[in-house]
Structures are given as C-alpha cells and as structure tokens.
C-alpha cells in the first residue's frame, strides 16, 4: 500500500503531460520555392506576392542578396 502512494504523484504528472502534448495544436511549417513566372530582380514585394498568389501559393516575398521572388506555402 505504501509503495502505491509513492508512485501516484509520478503517474498523475505523467498522465497530465500526455494529455497536454495531445491537446497542443500542431504548428504548420512554411516552405519556400522560387516563382516559376517571375523574371528579373524582385524589387517590389506586392508584385511578388500577387504573382505567387496567381500561381496558387499562399503569398510571396523578395529574398536573397540578389532578390528573387520566393513563394510560400504550408508544408
């Protein structure tokens, strides 16, 4: 009987951790890919964003040392 009292708090904490990890929402990762239609250097963010949306992506940004249009989507 005494040994079961020693393990009860440990079992309770383990169950709480298990429930907490199951209830936590999964975070969606974002992946990037270069736009297939954008040509030249990317200078205006709005143009890149619009073009990526027409290609079916979530949006886009100008990225890099020599800026190119990178489209974003959820992985």
PDB file of N, CA, C and O in Angstrom:
ATOM      1  N   UNK A   1       0.811  -1.194   0.000  1.00  0.00           N
ATOM      2  CA  UNK A   1       0.000   0.000   0.000  1.00  0.00           C
ATOM      3  C   UNK A   1       0.861   1.266   0.000  1.00  0.00           C
ATOM      4  O   UNK A   1       0.545   2.213  -0.675  1.00  0.00           O
ATOM      5  N   UNK A   2       1.926   1.213   0.784  1.00  0.00           N
ATOM      6  CA  UNK A   2       2.823   2.366   0.886  1.00  0.00           C
ATOM      7  C   UNK A   2       3.504   2.664  -0.457  1.00  0.00           C
ATOM      8  O   UNK A   2       3.674   3.815  -0.832  1.00  0.00           O
ATOM      9  N   UNK A   3       3.884   1.624  -1.200  1.00  0.00           N
ATOM     10  CA  UNK A   3       4.569   1.841  -2.477  1.00  0.00           C
ATOM     11  C   UNK A   3       3.643   2.460  -3.521  1.00  0.00           C
ATOM     12  O   UNK A   3       4.083   3.227  -4.364  1.00  0.00           O
ATOM     13  N   UNK A   4       2.354   2.138  -3.471  1.00  0.00           N
ATOM     14  CA  UNK A   4       1.424   2.742  -4.428  1.00  0.00           C
ATOM     15  C   UNK A   4       1.250   4.231  -4.159  1.00  0.00           C
ATOM     16  O   UNK A   4       1.024   5.016  -5.080  1.00  0.00           O
ATOM     17  N   UNK A   5       1.343   4.674  -2.922  1.00  0.00           N
ATOM     18  CA  UNK A   5       1.256   6.095  -2.582  1.00  0.00           C
ATOM     19  C   UNK A   5       2.471   6.860  -3.090  1.00  0.00           C
ATOM     20  O   UNK A   5       2.386   8.031  -3.427  1.00  0.00           O
ATOM     21  N   UNK A   6       3.603   6.203  -3.144  1.00  0.00           N
ATOM     22  CA  UNK A   6       4.815   6.859  -3.641  1.00  0.00           C
ATOM     23  C   UNK A   6       4.743   7.100  -5.151  1.00  0.00           C
ATOM     24  O   UNK A   6       5.239   8.099  -5.653  1.00  0.00           O
ATOM     25  N   UNK A   7       4.119   6.167  -5.871  1.00  0.00           N
ATOM     26  CA  UNK A   7       4.069   6.270  -7.327  1.00  0.00           C
ATOM     27  C   UNK A   7       2.892   7.085  -7.850  1.00  0.00           C
ATOM     28  O   UNK A   7       2.874   7.482  -8.998  1.00  0.00           O
ATOM     29  N   UNK A   8       1.895   7.339  -7.039  1.00  0.00           N
ATOM     30  CA  UNK A   8       0.711   8.068  -7.501  1.00  0.00           C
ATOM     31  C   UNK A   8       1.041   9.459  -8.055  1.00  0.00           C
ATOM     32  O   UNK A   8       0.581   9.801  -9.146  1.00  0.00           O
ATOM     33  N   UNK A   9       1.823  10.307  -7.370  1.00  0.00           N
ATOM     34  CA  UNK A   9       2.150  11.629  -7.947  1.00  0.00           C
ATOM     35  C   UNK A   9       2.901  11.527  -9.278  1.00  0.00           C
ATOM     36  O   UNK A   9       2.646  12.308 -10.196  1.00  0.00           O
ATOM     37  N   UNK A  10       3.789  10.567  -9.384  1.00  0.00           N
ATOM     38  CA  UNK A  10       4.539  10.410 -10.635  1.00  0.00           C
ATOM     39  C   UNK A  10       3.608   9.995 -11.771  1.00  0.00           C
ATOM     40  O   UNK A  10       3.718  10.497 -12.898  1.00  0.00           O
ATOM     41  N   UNK A  11       2.679   9.096 -11.484  1.00  0.00           N
ATOM     42  CA  UNK A  11       1.731   8.653 -12.509  1.00  0.00           C
ATOM     43  C   UNK A  11       0.805   9.797 -12.900  1.00  0.00           C
ATOM     44  O   UNK A  11       0.503   9.995 -14.081  1.00  0.00           O
ATOM     45  N   UNK A  12       0.356  10.586 -11.939  1.00  0.00           N
ATOM     46  CA  UNK A  12      -0.519  11.719 -12.227  1.00  0.00           C
ATOM     47  C   UNK A  12       0.179  12.745 -13.119  1.00  0.00           C
ATOM     48  O   UNK A  12      -0.403  13.250 -14.082  1.00  0.00           O
ATOM     49  N   UNK A  13       1.432  13.054 -12.827  1.00  0.00           N
ATOM     50  CA  UNK A  13       2.187  14.016 -13.644  1.00  0.00           C
ATOM     51  C   UNK A  13       2.405  13.471 -15.049  1.00  0.00           C
ATOM     52  O   UNK A  13       2.282  14.195 -16.037  1.00  0.00           O
ATOM     53  N   UNK A  14       2.703  12.201 -15.164  1.00  0.00           N
ATOM     54  CA  UNK A  14       2.891  11.576 -16.471  1.00  0.00           C
ATOM     55  C   UNK A  14       1.617  11.650 -17.302  1.00  0.00           C
ATOM     56  O   UNK A  14       1.663  11.976 -18.495  1.00  0.00           O
ATOM     57  N   UNK A  15       0.474  11.389 -16.693  1.00  0.00           N
ATOM     58  CA  UNK A  15      -0.794  11.485 -17.414  1.00  0.00           C
ATOM     59  C   UNK A  15      -1.104  12.917 -17.835  1.00  0.00           C
ATOM     60  O   UNK A  15      -1.583  13.154 -18.948  1.00  0.00           O
ATOM     61  N   UNK A  16      -0.820  13.885 -16.975  1.00  0.00           N
ATOM     62  CA  UNK A  16      -1.038  15.284 -17.340  1.00  0.00           C
ATOM     63  C   UNK A  16      -0.154  15.698 -18.517  1.00  0.00           C
ATOM     64  O   UNK A  16      -0.600  16.416 -19.413  1.00  0.00           O
ATOM     65  N   UNK A  17       1.086  15.266 -18.528  1.00  0.00           N
ATOM     66  CA  UNK A  17       1.978  15.573 -19.652  1.00  0.00           C
ATOM     67  C   UNK A  17       1.483  14.938 -20.936  1.00  0.00           C
ATOM     68  O   UNK A  17       1.535  15.547 -22.011  1.00  0.00           O
ATOM     69  N   UNK A  18       1.000  13.729 -20.843  1.00  0.00           N
ATOM     70  CA  UNK A  18       0.490  13.033 -22.021  1.00  0.00           C
ATOM     71  C   UNK A  18      -0.721  13.758 -22.598  1.00  0.00           C
ATOM     72  O   UNK A  18      -0.816  13.981 -23.805  1.00  0.00           O
ATOM     73  N   UNK A  19      -1.635  14.180 -21.740  1.00  0.00           N
ATOM     74  CA  UNK A  19      -2.824  14.897 -22.192  1.00  0.00           C
ATOM     75  C   UNK A  19      -2.438  16.249 -22.775  1.00  0.00           C
ATOM     76  O   UNK A  19      -2.963  16.668 -23.797  1.00  0.00           O
ATOM     77  N   UNK A  20      -1.499  16.944 -22.162  1.00  0.00           N
ATOM     78  CA  UNK A  20      -1.090  18.269 -22.638  1.00  0.00           C
ATOM     79  C   UNK A  20      -0.439  18.195 -24.011  1.00  0.00           C
ATOM     80  O   UNK A  20      -0.656  19.061 -24.857  1.00  0.00           O
ATOM     81  N   UNK A  21       0.357  17.178 -24.262  1.00  0.00           N
ATOM     82  CA  UNK A  21       1.012  17.078 -25.571  1.00  0.00           C
ATOM     83  C   UNK A  21       0.022  16.673 -26.656  1.00  0.00           C
ATOM     84  O   UNK A  21       0.183  17.058 -27.806  1.00  0.00           O
ATOM     85  N   UNK A  22      -0.998  15.927 -26.313  1.00  0.00           N
ATOM     86  CA  UNK A  22      -2.008  15.538 -27.299  1.00  0.00           C
ATOM     87  C   UNK A  22      -2.907  16.705 -27.666  1.00  0.00           C
ATOM     88  O   UNK A  22      -3.398  16.789 -28.776  1.00  0.00           O
ATOM     89  N   UNK A  23      -3.109  17.636 -26.746  1.00  0.00           N
ATOM     90  CA  UNK A  23      -4.023  18.744 -26.986  1.00  0.00           C
ATOM     91  C   UNK A  23      -3.349  19.939 -27.633  1.00  0.00           C
ATOM     92  O   UNK A  23      -4.016  20.825 -28.133  1.00  0.00           O
ATOM     93  N   UNK A  24      -2.036  19.986 -27.636  1.00  0.00           N
ATOM     94  CA  UNK A  24      -1.313  21.116 -28.220  1.00  0.00           C
ATOM     95  C   UNK A  24      -1.502  21.112 -29.734  1.00  0.00           C
ATOM     96  O   UNK A  24      -1.360  20.084 -30.385  1.00  0.00           O
ATOM     97  N   UNK A  25      -1.842  22.276 -30.306  1.00  0.00           N
ATOM     98  CA  UNK A  25      -2.041  22.312 -31.759  1.00  0.00           C
ATOM     99  C   UNK A  25      -0.721  22.137 -32.504  1.00  0.00           C
ATOM    100  O   UNK A  25       0.327  22.625 -32.073  1.00  0.00           O
ATOM    101  N   UNK A  26      -0.785  21.446 -33.600  1.00  0.00           N
ATOM    102  CA  UNK A  26       0.407  21.246 -34.428  1.00  0.00           C
ATOM    103  C   UNK A  26       0.685  22.529 -35.200  1.00  0.00           C
ATOM    104  O   UNK A  26      -0.218  23.143 -35.754  1.00  0.00           O
ATOM    105  N   UNK A  27       1.927  22.954 -35.208  1.00  0.00           N
ATOM    106  CA  UNK A  27       2.287  24.158 -35.925  1.00  0.00           C
ATOM    107  C   UNK A  27       2.633  23.805 -37.363  1.00  0.00           C
ATOM    108  O   UNK A  27       3.415  22.899 -37.620  1.00  0.00           O
ATOM    109  N   UNK A  28       2.019  24.534 -38.259  1.00  0.00           N
ATOM    110  CA  UNK A  28       2.289  24.304 -39.666  1.00  0.00           C
ATOM    111  C   UNK A  28       3.595  24.985 -40.050  1.00  0.00           C
ATOM    112  O   UNK A  28       3.857  26.123 -39.683  1.00  0.00           O
ATOM    113  N   UNK A  29       4.412  24.268 -40.781  1.00  0.00           N
ATOM    114  CA  UNK A  29       5.663  24.850 -41.267  1.00  0.00           C
ATOM    115  C   UNK A  29       5.404  25.519 -42.600  1.00  0.00           C
ATOM    116  O   UNK A  29       4.515  25.136 -43.338  1.00  0.00           O
ATOM    117  N   UNK A  30       6.215  26.503 -42.903  1.00  0.00           N
ATOM    118  CA  UNK A  30       6.116  27.162 -44.207  1.00  0.00           C
ATOM    119  C   UNK A  30       7.317  26.778 -45.047  1.00  0.00           C
ATOM    120  O   UNK A  30       8.450  26.772 -44.570  1.00  0.00           O
ATOM    121  N   UNK A  31       7.058  26.444 -46.292  1.00  0.00           N
ATOM    122  CA  UNK A  31       8.114  26.107 -47.240  1.00  0.00           C
ATOM    123  C   UNK A  31       8.169  27.188 -48.307  1.00  0.00           C
ATOM    124  O   UNK A  31       7.168  27.817 -48.619  1.00  0.00           O
ATOM    125  N   UNK A  32       9.350  27.384 -48.862  1.00  0.00           N
ATOM    126  CA  UNK A  32       9.553  28.382 -49.913  1.00  0.00           C
ATOM    127  C   UNK A  32      10.011  27.712 -51.191  1.00  0.00           C
ATOM    128  O   UNK A  32      10.741  26.723 -51.165  1.00  0.00           O
ATOM    129  N   UNK A  33       9.583  28.278 -52.298  1.00  0.00           N
ATOM    130  CA  UNK A  33      10.062  27.845 -53.602  1.00  0.00           C
ATOM    131  C   UNK A  33      10.109  29.068 -54.513  1.00  0.00           C
ATOM    132  O   UNK A  33       9.310  29.992 -54.361  1.00  0.00           O
ATOM    133  N   UNK A  34      11.042  29.078 -55.420  1.00  0.00           N
ATOM    134  CA  UNK A  34      11.174  30.215 -56.332  1.00  0.00           C
ATOM    135  C   UNK A  34       9.989  30.243 -57.293  1.00  0.00           C
ATOM    136  O   UNK A  34       9.523  29.212 -57.762  1.00  0.00           O
ATOM    137  N   UNK A  35       9.521  31.440 -57.588  1.00  0.00           N
ATOM    138  CA  UNK A  35       8.418  31.607 -58.531  1.00  0.00           C
ATOM    139  C   UNK A  35       8.867  31.172 -59.919  1.00  0.00           C
ATOM    140  O   UNK A  35       9.964  31.493 -60.358  1.00  0.00           O
ATOM    141  N   UNK A  36       8.002  30.449 -60.588  1.00  0.00           N
ATOM    142  CA  UNK A  36       8.354  29.985 -61.936  1.00  0.00           C
ATOM    143  C   UNK A  36       8.048  31.039 -62.998  1.00  0.00           C
ATOM    144  O   UNK A  36       8.571  30.973 -64.104  1.00  0.00           O
ATOM    145  N   UNK A  37       7.223  32.045 -62.668  1.00  0.00           N
ATOM    146  CA  UNK A  37       6.826  33.049 -63.654  1.00  0.00           C
ATOM    147  C   UNK A  37       7.538  34.385 -63.494  1.00  0.00           C
ATOM    148  O   UNK A  37       7.569  35.185 -64.409  1.00  0.00           O
ATOM    149  N   UNK A  38       8.114  34.641 -62.306  1.00  0.00           N
ATOM    150  CA  UNK A  38       8.754  35.931 -62.050  1.00  0.00           C
ATOM    151  C   UNK A  38      10.116  35.952 -62.733  1.00  0.00           C
ATOM    152  O   UNK A  38      10.914  35.046 -62.579  1.00  0.00           O
ATOM    153  N   UNK A  39      10.387  37.021 -63.474  1.00  0.00           N
ATOM    154  CA  UNK A  39      11.692  37.159 -64.130  1.00  0.00           C
ATOM    155  C   UNK A  39      12.370  38.420 -63.626  1.00  0.00           C
ATOM    156  O   UNK A  39      11.720  39.394 -63.251  1.00  0.00           O
ATOM    157  N   UNK A  40      13.689  38.406 -63.614  1.00  0.00           N
ATOM    158  CA  UNK A  40      14.456  39.563 -63.191  1.00  0.00           C
ATOM    159  C   UNK A  40      14.594  39.647 -61.683  1.00  0.00           C
ATOM    160  O   UNK A  40      14.257  38.726 -60.955  1.00  0.00           O
ATOM    161  N   UNK A  41      15.126  40.821 -61.232  1.00  0.00           N
ATOM    162  CA  UNK A  41      15.299  41.030 -59.795  1.00  0.00           C
ATOM    163  C   UNK A  41      13.975  41.462 -59.172  1.00  0.00           C
ATOM    164  O   UNK A  41      13.235  42.236 -59.756  1.00  0.00           O
ATOM    165  N   UNK A  42      13.722  40.964 -57.998  1.00  0.00           N
ATOM    166  CA  UNK A  42      12.496  41.279 -57.273  1.00  0.00           C
ATOM    167  C   UNK A  42      12.710  42.559 -56.479  1.00  0.00           C
ATOM    168  O   UNK A  42      13.526  42.594 -55.558  1.00  0.00           O
ATOM    169  N   UNK A  43      12.007  43.608 -56.824  1.00  0.00           N
ATOM    170  CA  UNK A  43      12.174  44.890 -56.154  1.00  0.00           C
ATOM    171  C   UNK A  43      10.921  45.315 -55.393  1.00  0.00           C
ATOM    172  O   UNK A  43      11.015  46.015 -54.402  1.00  0.00           O
ATOM    173  N   UNK A  44       9.758  44.901 -55.849  1.00  0.00           N
ATOM    174  CA  UNK A  44       8.507  45.331 -55.233  1.00  0.00           C
ATOM    175  C   UNK A  44       7.800  44.109 -54.639  1.00  0.00           C
ATOM    176  O   UNK A  44       7.403  43.191 -55.368  1.00  0.00           O
ATOM    177  N   UNK A  45       7.682  44.093 -53.309  1.00  0.00           N
ATOM    178  CA  UNK A  45       7.098  42.954 -52.599  1.00  0.00           C
ATOM    179  C   UNK A  45       5.676  42.646 -53.082  1.00  0.00           C
ATOM    180  O   UNK A  45       5.305  41.488 -53.222  1.00  0.00           O
ATOM    181  N   UNK A  46       4.885  43.680 -53.327  1.00  0.00           N
ATOM    182  CA  UNK A  46       3.490  43.476 -53.709  1.00  0.00           C
ATOM    183  C   UNK A  46       3.377  42.717 -55.034  1.00  0.00           C
ATOM    184  O   UNK A  46       2.475  41.886 -55.199  1.00  0.00           O
ATOM    185  N   UNK A  47       4.280  42.998 -55.995  1.00  0.00           N
ATOM    186  CA  UNK A  47       4.254  42.280 -57.277  1.00  0.00           C
ATOM    187  C   UNK A  47       4.544  40.796 -57.071  1.00  0.00           C
ATOM    188  O   UNK A  47       3.881  39.930 -57.640  1.00  0.00           O
ATOM    189  N   UNK A  48       5.542  40.518 -56.260  1.00  0.00           N
ATOM    190  CA  UNK A  48       5.915  39.136 -55.978  1.00  0.00           C
ATOM    191  C   UNK A  48       4.766  38.408 -55.278  1.00  0.00           C
ATOM    192  O   UNK A  48       4.405  37.289 -55.639  1.00  0.00           O
ATOM    193  N   UNK A  49       4.175  39.053 -54.279  1.00  0.00           N
ATOM    194  CA  UNK A  49       3.080  38.453 -53.528  1.00  0.00           C
ATOM    195  C   UNK A  49       1.903  38.133 -54.444  1.00  0.00           C
ATOM    196  O   UNK A  49       1.342  37.041 -54.400  1.00  0.00           O
ATOM    197  N   UNK A  50       1.549  39.079 -55.305  1.00  0.00           N
ATOM    198  CA  UNK A  50       0.423  38.885 -56.231  1.00  0.00           C
ATOM    199  C   UNK A  50       0.697  37.746 -57.216  1.00  0.00           C
ATOM    200  O   UNK A  50      -0.166  36.906 -57.461  1.00  0.00           O
ATOM    201  N   UNK A  51       1.889  37.719 -57.762  1.00  0.00           N
ATOM    202  CA  UNK A  51       2.234  36.681 -58.728  1.00  0.00           C
ATOM    203  C   UNK A  51       2.215  35.293 -58.078  1.00  0.00           C
ATOM    204  O   UNK A  51       1.722  34.327 -58.673  1.00  0.00           O
ATOM    205  N   UNK A  52       2.726  35.200 -56.864  1.00  0.00           N
ATOM    206  CA  UNK A  52       2.714  33.905 -56.162  1.00  0.00           C
ATOM    207  C   UNK A  52       1.282  33.442 -55.897  1.00  0.00           C
ATOM    208  O   UNK A  52       0.979  32.260 -56.014  1.00  0.00           O
ATOM    209  N   UNK A  53       0.417  34.376 -55.559  1.00  0.00           N
ATOM    210  CA  UNK A  53      -0.984  34.014 -55.321  1.00  0.00           C
ATOM    211  C   UNK A  53      -1.647  33.527 -56.609  1.00  0.00           C
ATOM    212  O   UNK A  53      -2.465  32.607 -56.572  1.00  0.00           O
ATOM    213  N   UNK A  54      -1.277  34.110 -57.750  1.00  0.00           N
ATOM    214  CA  UNK A  54      -1.844  33.631 -59.016  1.00  0.00           C
ATOM    215  C   UNK A  54      -1.298  32.253 -59.383  1.00  0.00           C
ATOM    216  O   UNK A  54      -1.948  31.519 -60.123  1.00  0.00           O
ATOM    217  N   UNK A  55      -0.120  31.907 -58.859  1.00  0.00           N
ATOM    218  CA  UNK A  55       0.455  30.585 -59.090  1.00  0.00           C
ATOM    219  C   UNK A  55      -0.107  29.540 -58.123  1.00  0.00           C
ATOM    220  O   UNK A  55       0.235  28.370 -58.205  1.00  0.00           O
ATOM    221  N   UNK A  56      -0.958  29.975 -57.183  1.00  0.00           N
ATOM    222  CA  UNK A  56      -1.581  29.045 -56.257  1.00  0.00           C
ATOM    223  C   UNK A  56      -0.895  28.929 -54.904  1.00  0.00           C
ATOM    224  O   UNK A  56      -1.222  28.038 -54.119  1.00  0.00           O
ATOM    225  N   UNK A  57       0.037  29.820 -54.616  1.00  0.00           N
ATOM    226  CA  UNK A  57       0.726  29.803 -53.329  1.00  0.00           C
ATOM    227  C   UNK A  57       0.019  30.724 -52.345  1.00  0.00           C
ATOM    228  O   UNK A  57      -0.858  31.500 -52.709  1.00  0.00           O
ATOM    229  N   UNK A  58       0.439  30.666 -51.089  1.00  0.00           N
ATOM    230  CA  UNK A  58      -0.128  31.481 -50.019  1.00  0.00           C
ATOM    231  C   UNK A  58       0.282  32.940 -50.134  1.00  0.00           C
ATOM    232  O   UNK A  58      -0.463  33.841 -49.779  1.00  0.00           O
ATOM    233  N   UNK A  59       1.463  33.192 -50.641  1.00  0.00           N
ATOM    234  CA  UNK A  59       1.990  34.542 -50.784  1.00  0.00           C
ATOM    235  C   UNK A  59       3.433  34.490 -51.222  1.00  0.00           C
ATOM    236  O   UNK A  59       3.946  33.416 -51.544  1.00  0.00           O
ATOM    237  N   UNK A  60       4.092  35.648 -51.250  1.00  0.00           N
ATOM    238  CA  UNK A  60       5.483  35.672 -51.678  1.00  0.00           C
ATOM    239  C   UNK A  60       6.231  36.872 -51.153  1.00  0.00           C
ATOM    240  O   UNK A  60       5.639  37.875 -50.771  1.00  0.00           O
ATOM    241  N   UNK A  61       7.558  36.772 -51.134  1.00  0.00           N
ATOM    242  CA  UNK A  61       8.452  37.835 -50.673  1.00  0.00           C
ATOM    243  C   UNK A  61       9.696  37.871 -51.550  1.00  0.00           C
ATOM    244  O   UNK A  61      10.099  36.849 -52.103  1.00  0.00           O
ATOM    245  N   UNK A  62      10.306  39.056 -51.631  1.00  0.00           N
ATOM    246  CA  UNK A  62      11.607  39.195 -52.289  1.00  0.00           C
ATOM    247  C   UNK A  62      12.673  38.779 -51.286  1.00  0.00           C
ATOM    248  O   UNK A  62      12.732  39.319 -50.187  1.00  0.00           O
ATOM    249  N   UNK A  63      13.517  37.819 -51.643  1.00  0.00           N
ATOM    250  CA  UNK A  63      14.530  37.300 -50.723  1.00  0.00           C
ATOM    251  C   UNK A  63      15.875  37.173 -51.416  1.00  0.00           C
ATOM    252  O   UNK A  63      15.941  36.974 -52.613  1.00  0.00           O
ATOM    253  N   UNK A  64      16.927  37.248 -50.601  1.00  0.00           N
ATOM    254  CA  UNK A  64      18.261  36.970 -51.091  1.00  0.00           C
ATOM    255  C   UNK A  64      19.094  38.206 -51.338  1.00  0.00           C
ATOM    256  O   UNK A  64      18.616  39.334 -51.312  1.00  0.00           O
ATOM    257  N   UNK A  65      20.404  37.987 -51.594  1.00  0.00           N
ATOM    258  CA  UNK A  65      21.328  39.086 -51.890  1.00  0.00           C
ATOM    259  C   UNK A  65      20.957  39.707 -53.225  1.00  0.00           C
ATOM    260  O   UNK A  65      20.888  40.920 -53.371  1.00  0.00           O
ATOM    261  N   UNK A  66      20.759  38.876 -54.206  1.00  0.00           N
ATOM    262  CA  UNK A  66      20.221  39.311 -55.488  1.00  0.00           C
ATOM    263  C   UNK A  66      18.755  38.908 -55.463  1.00  0.00           C
ATOM    264  O   UNK A  66      18.395  37.785 -55.783  1.00  0.00           O
ATOM    265  N   UNK A  67      17.856  39.824 -55.014  1.00  0.00           N
ATOM    266  CA  UNK A  67      16.477  39.465 -54.675  1.00  0.00           C
ATOM    267  C   UNK A  67      15.747  38.724 -55.786  1.00  0.00           C
ATOM    268  O   UNK A  67      15.729  39.157 -56.938  1.00  0.00           O
ATOM    269  N   UNK A  68      15.182  37.589 -55.380  1.00  0.00           N
ATOM    270  CA  UNK A  68      14.313  36.859 -56.292  1.00  0.00           C
ATOM    271  C   UNK A  68      12.999  36.612 -55.568  1.00  0.00           C
ATOM    272  O   UNK A  68      12.906  36.678 -54.355  1.00  0.00           O
ATOM    273  N   UNK A  69      11.967  36.342 -56.330  1.00  0.00           N
ATOM    274  CA  UNK A  69      10.620  36.163 -55.775  1.00  0.00           C
ATOM    275  C   UNK A  69      10.488  34.736 -55.251  1.00  0.00           C
ATOM    276  O   UNK A  69      10.567  33.781 -56.009  1.00  0.00           O
ATOM    277  N   UNK A  70      10.290  34.613 -53.939  1.00  0.00           N
ATOM    278  CA  UNK A  70      10.108  33.319 -53.300  1.00  0.00           C
ATOM    279  C   UNK A  70       8.671  33.183 -52.848  1.00  0.00           C
ATOM    280  O   UNK A  70       8.155  34.017 -52.109  1.00  0.00           O
ATOM    281  N   UNK A  71       8.022  32.123 -53.317  1.00  0.00           N
ATOM    282  CA  UNK A  71       6.632  31.868 -52.970  1.00  0.00           C
ATOM    283  C   UNK A  71       6.568  30.966 -51.739  1.00  0.00           C
ATOM    284  O   UNK A  71       7.393  30.075 -51.574  1.00  0.00           O
ATOM    285  N   UNK A  72       5.566  31.200 -50.889  1.00  0.00           N
ATOM    286  CA  UNK A  72       5.429  30.445 -49.654  1.00  0.00           C
ATOM    287  C   UNK A  72       4.148  29.619 -49.648  1.00  0.00           C
ATOM    288  O   UNK A  72       3.120  30.049 -50.180  1.00  0.00           O
ATOM    289  N   UNK A  73       4.253  28.436 -49.065  1.00  0.00           N
ATOM    290  CA  UNK A  73       3.111  27.552 -48.891  1.00  0.00           C
ATOM    291  C   UNK A  73       3.321  26.749 -47.620  1.00  0.00           C
ATOM    292  O   UNK A  73       4.433  26.682 -47.107  1.00  0.00           O
ATOM    293  N   UNK A  74       2.272  26.143 -47.111  1.00  0.00           N
ATOM    294  CA  UNK A  74       2.416  25.280 -45.936  1.00  0.00           C
ATOM    295  C   UNK A  74       2.922  23.918 -46.369  1.00  0.00           C
ATOM    296  O   UNK A  74       2.466  23.369 -47.362  1.00  0.00           O
ATOM    297  N   UNK A  75       3.876  23.381 -45.618  1.00  0.00           N
ATOM    298  CA  UNK A  75       4.429  22.063 -45.913  1.00  0.00           C
ATOM    299  C   UNK A  75       3.477  20.968 -45.477  1.00  0.00           C
ATOM    300  O   UNK A  75       2.795  21.082 -44.529  1.00  0.00           O
TER     301      UNK A  75
END
